[in-house]
Amino acid sequence: MKNNRIAFKVALCGVFSGLALVFLLLTTVIPVGTYALPIVSGILLVAVAVEFNTKWAFAAYFAVSVLSFLLSGDKEAVLYFIMFFGFYPIVKKYFERIKSKVLSMILKYLLFNACMIGEFFIGVYLLGIPAESFSIFGVNLPLVFLALGNIAFYLYDKCVTVMIGYYITNLRKRLIR
């Protein structure tokens, strides 16, 4: 019986990891996918965290991160997944457990901004994206993107909450029989 449970965990992790990887690979052929598909890939790993635990979800996250880094042509999308969107849906529950909603949101925003700033510098210094390409007519685009990203993060956080609830109330019953 225990072997069946382990086989089920491995199979379910494999299915969701495979789907997440497919979405990350699609970023090469879908231009807007650079921003949208890492989000979808991260949300897919929520099922692993809900069904099993954070350890299994992080194992799936690690596998998807390594494989997408090796296989995907869109390294910026992979960086978005690795630096934030892949692990945030997994660790979101820890932020939600904080009694103070204000402190919870402040910590979420600190994490988001640190990850996005880190992603920018890794992109510039590791991937070789020229820093001058981020300035148009004297406007520093990374700061504009970061400001807009903070607004989008608020919506993203709410959507992840809704998706987790939808999975637990609707999809889980159909998936786990």
PDB file of C-alpha atoms in Angstrom:
ATOM      1  CA  MET A   1       0.000   0.000   0.000  1.00  0.00           C
ATOM      2  CA  LYS A   2       2.836   2.383   0.859  1.00  0.00           C
ATOM      3  CA  ASN A   3       4.511   1.735  -2.520  1.00  0.00           C
ATOM      4  CA  ASN A   4       1.260   2.648  -4.272  1.00  0.00           C
ATOM      5  CA  ARG A   5       1.125   5.958  -2.414  1.00  0.00           C
ATOM      6  CA  ILE A   6       4.721   6.796  -3.325  1.00  0.00           C
ATOM      7  CA  ALA A   7       4.099   5.823  -6.940  1.00  0.00           C
ATOM      8  CA  PHE A   8       1.029   8.078  -6.956  1.00  0.00           C
ATOM      9  CA  LYS A   9       3.066  10.995  -5.574  1.00  0.00           C
ATOM     10  CA  VAL A  10       5.801  10.538  -8.137  1.00  0.00           C
ATOM     11  CA  ALA A  11       3.282  10.214 -10.967  1.00  0.00           C
ATOM     12  CA  LEU A  12       1.308  13.289  -9.941  1.00  0.00           C
ATOM     13  CA  CYS A  13       4.495  15.331  -9.475  1.00  0.00           C
ATOM     14  CA  GLY A  14       5.658  14.150 -12.877  1.00  0.00           C
ATOM     15  CA  VAL A  15       2.414  15.121 -14.581  1.00  0.00           C
ATOM     16  CA  PHE A  16       2.296  18.609 -13.081  1.00  0.00           C
ATOM     17  CA  SER A  17       6.038  19.138 -13.583  1.00  0.00           C
ATOM     18  CA  GLY A  18       5.704  18.040 -17.193  1.00  0.00           C
ATOM     19  CA  LEU A  19       2.819  20.431 -17.780  1.00  0.00           C
ATOM     20  CA  ALA A  20       4.740  23.275 -16.151  1.00  0.00           C
ATOM     21  CA  LEU A  21       7.748  22.503 -18.340  1.00  0.00           C
ATOM     22  CA  VAL A  22       5.602  22.449 -21.488  1.00  0.00           C
ATOM     23  CA  PHE A  23       4.249  25.907 -20.655  1.00  0.00           C
ATOM     24  CA  LEU A  24       7.781  27.198 -20.121  1.00  0.00           C
ATOM     25  CA  LEU A  25       8.903  25.679 -23.417  1.00  0.00           C
ATOM     26  CA  LEU A  26       6.001  27.406 -25.166  1.00  0.00           C
ATOM     27  CA  THR A  27       7.514  30.776 -24.229  1.00  0.00           C
ATOM     28  CA  THR A  28       9.888  30.297 -27.159  1.00  0.00           C
ATOM     29  CA  VAL A  29       7.027  30.347 -29.690  1.00  0.00           C
ATOM     30  CA  ILE A  30       4.515  32.621 -27.922  1.00  0.00           C
ATOM     31  CA  PRO A  31       6.034  36.111 -27.505  1.00  0.00           C
ATOM     32  CA  VAL A  32       3.713  37.299 -24.708  1.00  0.00           C
ATOM     33  CA  GLY A  33       4.411  34.013 -22.982  1.00  0.00           C
ATOM     34  CA  THR A  34       7.608  35.430 -21.486  1.00  0.00           C
ATOM     35  CA  TYR A  35       5.484  37.017 -18.770  1.00  0.00           C
ATOM     36  CA  ALA A  36       2.306  34.928 -18.688  1.00  0.00           C
ATOM     37  CA  LEU A  37       3.482  31.341 -18.991  1.00  0.00           C
ATOM     38  CA  PRO A  38       5.893  31.302 -16.006  1.00  0.00           C
ATOM     39  CA  ILE A  39       2.881  32.358 -13.937  1.00  0.00           C
ATOM     40  CA  VAL A  40       0.803  29.447 -15.258  1.00  0.00           C
ATOM     41  CA  SER A  41       3.689  27.045 -14.676  1.00  0.00           C
ATOM     42  CA  GLY A  42       4.028  28.136 -11.058  1.00  0.00           C
ATOM     43  CA  ILE A  43       0.317  27.801 -10.376  1.00  0.00           C
ATOM     44  CA  LEU A  44       0.400  24.223 -11.671  1.00  0.00           C
ATOM     45  CA  LEU A  45       2.804  23.309  -8.870  1.00  0.00           C
ATOM     46  CA  VAL A  46       0.210  24.375  -6.284  1.00  0.00           C
ATOM     47  CA  ALA A  47      -1.527  21.030  -6.769  1.00  0.00           C
ATOM     48  CA  VAL A  48       1.600  19.217  -5.624  1.00  0.00           C
ATOM     49  CA  ALA A  49       1.855  21.437  -2.534  1.00  0.00           C
ATOM     50  CA  VAL A  50      -1.818  20.930  -1.693  1.00  0.00           C
ATOM     51  CA  GLU A  51      -1.862  17.173  -2.251  1.00  0.00           C
ATOM     52  CA  PHE A  52       1.403  16.322  -0.583  1.00  0.00           C
ATOM     53  CA  ASN A  53       3.589  18.943   1.057  1.00  0.00           C
ATOM     54  CA  THR A  54       6.031  21.746   0.458  1.00  0.00           C
ATOM     55  CA  LYS A  55       8.989  19.363   0.081  1.00  0.00           C
ATOM     56  CA  TRP A  56       7.393  17.574  -2.849  1.00  0.00           C
ATOM     57  CA  ALA A  57       6.375  20.889  -4.405  1.00  0.00           C
ATOM     58  CA  PHE A  58       9.926  22.229  -4.125  1.00  0.00           C
ATOM     59  CA  ALA A  59      11.273  19.021  -5.669  1.00  0.00           C
ATOM     60  CA  ALA A  60       8.932  19.554  -8.620  1.00  0.00           C
ATOM     61  CA  TYR A  61       9.923  23.248  -8.771  1.00  0.00           C
ATOM     62  CA  PHE A  62      13.607  22.299  -8.819  1.00  0.00           C
ATOM     63  CA  ALA A  63      13.090  19.722 -11.577  1.00  0.00           C
ATOM     64  CA  VAL A  64      11.124  22.156 -13.733  1.00  0.00           C
ATOM     65  CA  SER A  65      13.687  24.904 -13.101  1.00  0.00           C
ATOM     66  CA  VAL A  66      16.640  22.776 -14.177  1.00  0.00           C
ATOM     67  CA  LEU A  67      14.924  21.260 -17.205  1.00  0.00           C
ATOM     68  CA  SER A  68      13.504  24.588 -18.403  1.00  0.00           C
ATOM     69  CA  PHE A  69      16.905  26.245 -18.020  1.00  0.00           C
ATOM     70  CA  LEU A  70      18.470  23.514 -20.146  1.00  0.00           C
ATOM     71  CA  LEU A  71      15.704  23.201 -22.758  1.00  0.00           C
ATOM     72  CA  SER A  72      13.921  26.546 -23.122  1.00  0.00           C
ATOM     73  CA  GLY A  73      15.054  29.154 -25.598  1.00  0.00           C
ATOM     74  CA  ASP A  74      13.493  32.022 -23.645  1.00  0.00           C
ATOM     75  CA  LYS A  75      15.895  32.387 -20.720  1.00  0.00           C
ATOM     76  CA  GLU A  76      14.135  35.516 -19.470  1.00  0.00           C
ATOM     77  CA  ALA A  77      10.925  33.556 -18.940  1.00  0.00           C
ATOM     78  CA  VAL A  78      12.890  30.813 -17.200  1.00  0.00           C
ATOM     79  CA  LEU A  79      14.444  33.437 -14.921  1.00  0.00           C
ATOM     80  CA  TYR A  80      10.986  34.769 -14.049  1.00  0.00           C
ATOM     81  CA  PHE A  81       9.916  31.243 -13.153  1.00  0.00           C
ATOM     82  CA  ILE A  82      13.049  30.429 -11.142  1.00  0.00           C
ATOM     83  CA  MET A  83      13.318  33.793  -9.396  1.00  0.00           C
ATOM     84  CA  PHE A  84       9.675  34.185  -8.353  1.00  0.00           C
ATOM     85  CA  PHE A  85       6.698  32.649 -10.133  1.00  0.00           C
ATOM     86  CA  GLY A  86       7.775  29.058  -9.638  1.00  0.00           C
ATOM     87  CA  PHE A  87       8.145  29.141  -5.885  1.00  0.00           C
ATOM     88  CA  TYR A  88       5.782  31.931  -4.782  1.00  0.00           C
ATOM     89  CA  PRO A  89       2.562  29.875  -5.080  1.00  0.00           C
ATOM     90  CA  ILE A  90       4.249  27.224  -2.915  1.00  0.00           C
ATOM     91  CA  VAL A  91       5.372  29.598  -0.135  1.00  0.00           C
ATOM     92  CA  LYS A  92       2.307  31.838  -0.280  1.00  0.00           C
ATOM     93  CA  LYS A  93       0.656  29.845   2.505  1.00  0.00           C
ATOM     94  CA  TYR A  94       3.379  30.893   4.935  1.00  0.00           C
ATOM     95  CA  PHE A  95       2.666  34.555   4.263  1.00  0.00           C
ATOM     96  CA  GLU A  96      -1.066  33.922   4.662  1.00  0.00           C
ATOM     97  CA  ARG A  97      -0.506  32.460   8.147  1.00  0.00           C
ATOM     98  CA  ILE A  98       0.781  35.810   9.460  1.00  0.00           C
ATOM     99  CA  LYS A  99      -1.955  37.273  11.635  1.00  0.00           C
ATOM    100  CA  SER A 100      -1.349  40.880  10.565  1.00  0.00           C
ATOM    101  CA  LYS A 101      -2.607  41.345   6.992  1.00  0.00           C
ATOM    102  CA  VAL A 102      -0.543  44.517   6.635  1.00  0.00           C
ATOM    103  CA  LEU A 103       2.669  42.757   7.658  1.00  0.00           C
ATOM    104  CA  SER A 104       1.811  39.867   5.371  1.00  0.00           C
ATOM    105  CA  MET A 105       1.399  42.191   2.371  1.00  0.00           C
ATOM    106  CA  ILE A 106       4.571  44.132   3.210  1.00  0.00           C
ATOM    107  CA  LEU A 107       6.569  40.905   3.325  1.00  0.00           C
ATOM    108  CA  LYS A 108       5.012  39.703   0.070  1.00  0.00           C
ATOM    109  CA  TYR A 109       5.920  42.968  -1.657  1.00  0.00           C
ATOM    110  CA  LEU A 110       9.448  42.879  -0.244  1.00  0.00           C
ATOM    111  CA  LEU A 111       9.908  39.363  -1.608  1.00  0.00           C
ATOM    112  CA  PHE A 112       8.444  40.305  -4.995  1.00  0.00           C
ATOM    113  CA  ASN A 113      10.605  43.415  -5.376  1.00  0.00           C
ATOM    114  CA  ALA A 114      13.783  41.652  -4.236  1.00  0.00           C
ATOM    115  CA  CYS A 115      13.171  38.829  -6.708  1.00  0.00           C
ATOM    116  CA  MET A 116      12.378  41.147  -9.618  1.00  0.00           C
ATOM    117  CA  ILE A 117      15.413  43.340  -8.954  1.00  0.00           C
ATOM    118  CA  GLY A 118      17.555  40.202  -8.671  1.00  0.00           C
ATOM    119  CA  GLU A 119      16.098  38.904 -11.928  1.00  0.00           C
ATOM    120  CA  PHE A 120      16.989  42.192 -13.662  1.00  0.00           C
ATOM    121  CA  PHE A 121      20.609  42.094 -12.522  1.00  0.00           C
ATOM    122  CA  ILE A 122      20.995  38.408 -13.366  1.00  0.00           C
ATOM    123  CA  GLY A 123      19.558  39.129 -16.806  1.00  0.00           C
ATOM    124  CA  VAL A 124      21.953  42.001 -17.381  1.00  0.00           C
ATOM    125  CA  TYR A 125      25.112  40.498 -15.924  1.00  0.00           C
ATOM    126  CA  LEU A 126      24.639  36.766 -16.505  1.00  0.00           C
ATOM    127  CA  LEU A 127      22.621  36.686 -19.713  1.00  0.00           C
ATOM    128  CA  GLY A 128      24.360  39.735 -21.165  1.00  0.00           C
ATOM    129  CA  ILE A 129      21.315  41.906 -21.840  1.00  0.00           C
ATOM    130  CA  PRO A 130      22.738  45.415 -22.389  1.00  0.00           C
ATOM    131  CA  ALA A 131      21.648  47.794 -19.606  1.00  0.00           C
ATOM    132  CA  GLU A 132      21.371  50.633 -22.155  1.00  0.00           C
ATOM    133  CA  SER A 133      18.520  48.803 -23.860  1.00  0.00           C
ATOM    134  CA  PHE A 134      16.363  49.520 -20.803  1.00  0.00           C
ATOM    135  CA  SER A 135      16.277  53.276 -21.389  1.00  0.00           C
ATOM    136  CA  ILE A 136      14.072  55.020 -23.958  1.00  0.00           C
ATOM    137  CA  PHE A 137      14.054  58.811 -24.329  1.00  0.00           C
ATOM    138  CA  GLY A 138      15.798  59.112 -20.976  1.00  0.00           C
ATOM    139  CA  VAL A 139      13.139  57.084 -19.163  1.00  0.00           C
ATOM    140  CA  ASN A 140      14.515  54.281 -17.030  1.00  0.00           C
ATOM    141  CA  LEU A 141      12.231  51.403 -18.039  1.00  0.00           C
ATOM    142  CA  PRO A 142      13.165  48.960 -15.257  1.00  0.00           C
ATOM    143  CA  LEU A 143      11.789  51.412 -12.688  1.00  0.00           C
ATOM    144  CA  VAL A 144       8.606  51.856 -14.717  1.00  0.00           C
ATOM    145  CA  PHE A 145       8.270  48.082 -15.096  1.00  0.00           C
ATOM    146  CA  LEU A 146       8.872  47.584 -11.388  1.00  0.00           C
ATOM    147  CA  ALA A 147       6.177  50.122 -10.501  1.00  0.00           C
ATOM    148  CA  LEU A 148       3.713  48.490 -12.904  1.00  0.00           C
ATOM    149  CA  GLY A 149       4.838  45.077 -11.674  1.00  0.00           C
ATOM    150  CA  ASN A 150       3.840  45.977  -8.122  1.00  0.00           C
ATOM    151  CA  ILE A 151       0.335  46.763  -9.331  1.00  0.00           C
ATOM    152  CA  ALA A 152       0.228  43.536 -11.327  1.00  0.00           C
ATOM    153  CA  PHE A 153       1.563  41.608  -8.313  1.00  0.00           C
ATOM    154  CA  TYR A 154      -1.476  42.652  -6.271  1.00  0.00           C
ATOM    155  CA  LEU A 155      -3.751  41.154  -8.939  1.00  0.00           C
ATOM    156  CA  TYR A 156      -1.521  38.093  -9.300  1.00  0.00           C
ATOM    157  CA  ASP A 157      -1.618  37.427  -5.549  1.00  0.00           C
ATOM    158  CA  LYS A 158      -5.417  37.584  -5.558  1.00  0.00           C
ATOM    159  CA  CYS A 159      -5.592  35.299  -8.612  1.00  0.00           C
ATOM    160  CA  VAL A 160      -3.319  32.720  -6.992  1.00  0.00           C
ATOM    161  CA  THR A 161      -5.608  32.709  -3.949  1.00  0.00           C
ATOM    162  CA  VAL A 162      -8.643  32.150  -6.188  1.00  0.00           C
ATOM    163  CA  MET A 163      -6.873  29.411  -8.169  1.00  0.00           C
ATOM    164  CA  ILE A 164      -5.841  27.570  -5.004  1.00  0.00           C
ATOM    165  CA  GLY A 165      -9.424  27.734  -3.755  1.00  0.00           C
ATOM    166  CA  TYR A 166     -10.763  26.567  -7.117  1.00  0.00           C
ATOM    167  CA  TYR A 167      -8.360  23.647  -7.157  1.00  0.00           C
ATOM    168  CA  ILE A 168      -9.300  22.575  -3.628  1.00  0.00           C
ATOM    169  CA  THR A 169     -13.061  22.900  -4.094  1.00  0.00           C
ATOM    170  CA  ASN A 170     -13.496  21.729  -7.706  1.00  0.00           C
ATOM    171  CA  LEU A 171     -10.521  20.160  -9.428  1.00  0.00           C
ATOM    172  CA  ARG A 172      -9.211  18.114  -6.520  1.00  0.00           C
ATOM    173  CA  LYS A 173     -12.323  15.944  -6.395  1.00  0.00           C
ATOM    174  CA  ARG A 174     -11.978  15.082 -10.080  1.00  0.00           C
ATOM    175  CA  LEU A 175      -8.244  14.521  -9.972  1.00  0.00           C
ATOM    176  CA  ILE A 176      -7.967  12.477  -6.782  1.00  0.00           C
ATOM    177  CA  ARG A 177     -10.465   9.622  -6.749  1.00  0.00           C
TER     178      ARG A 177
END
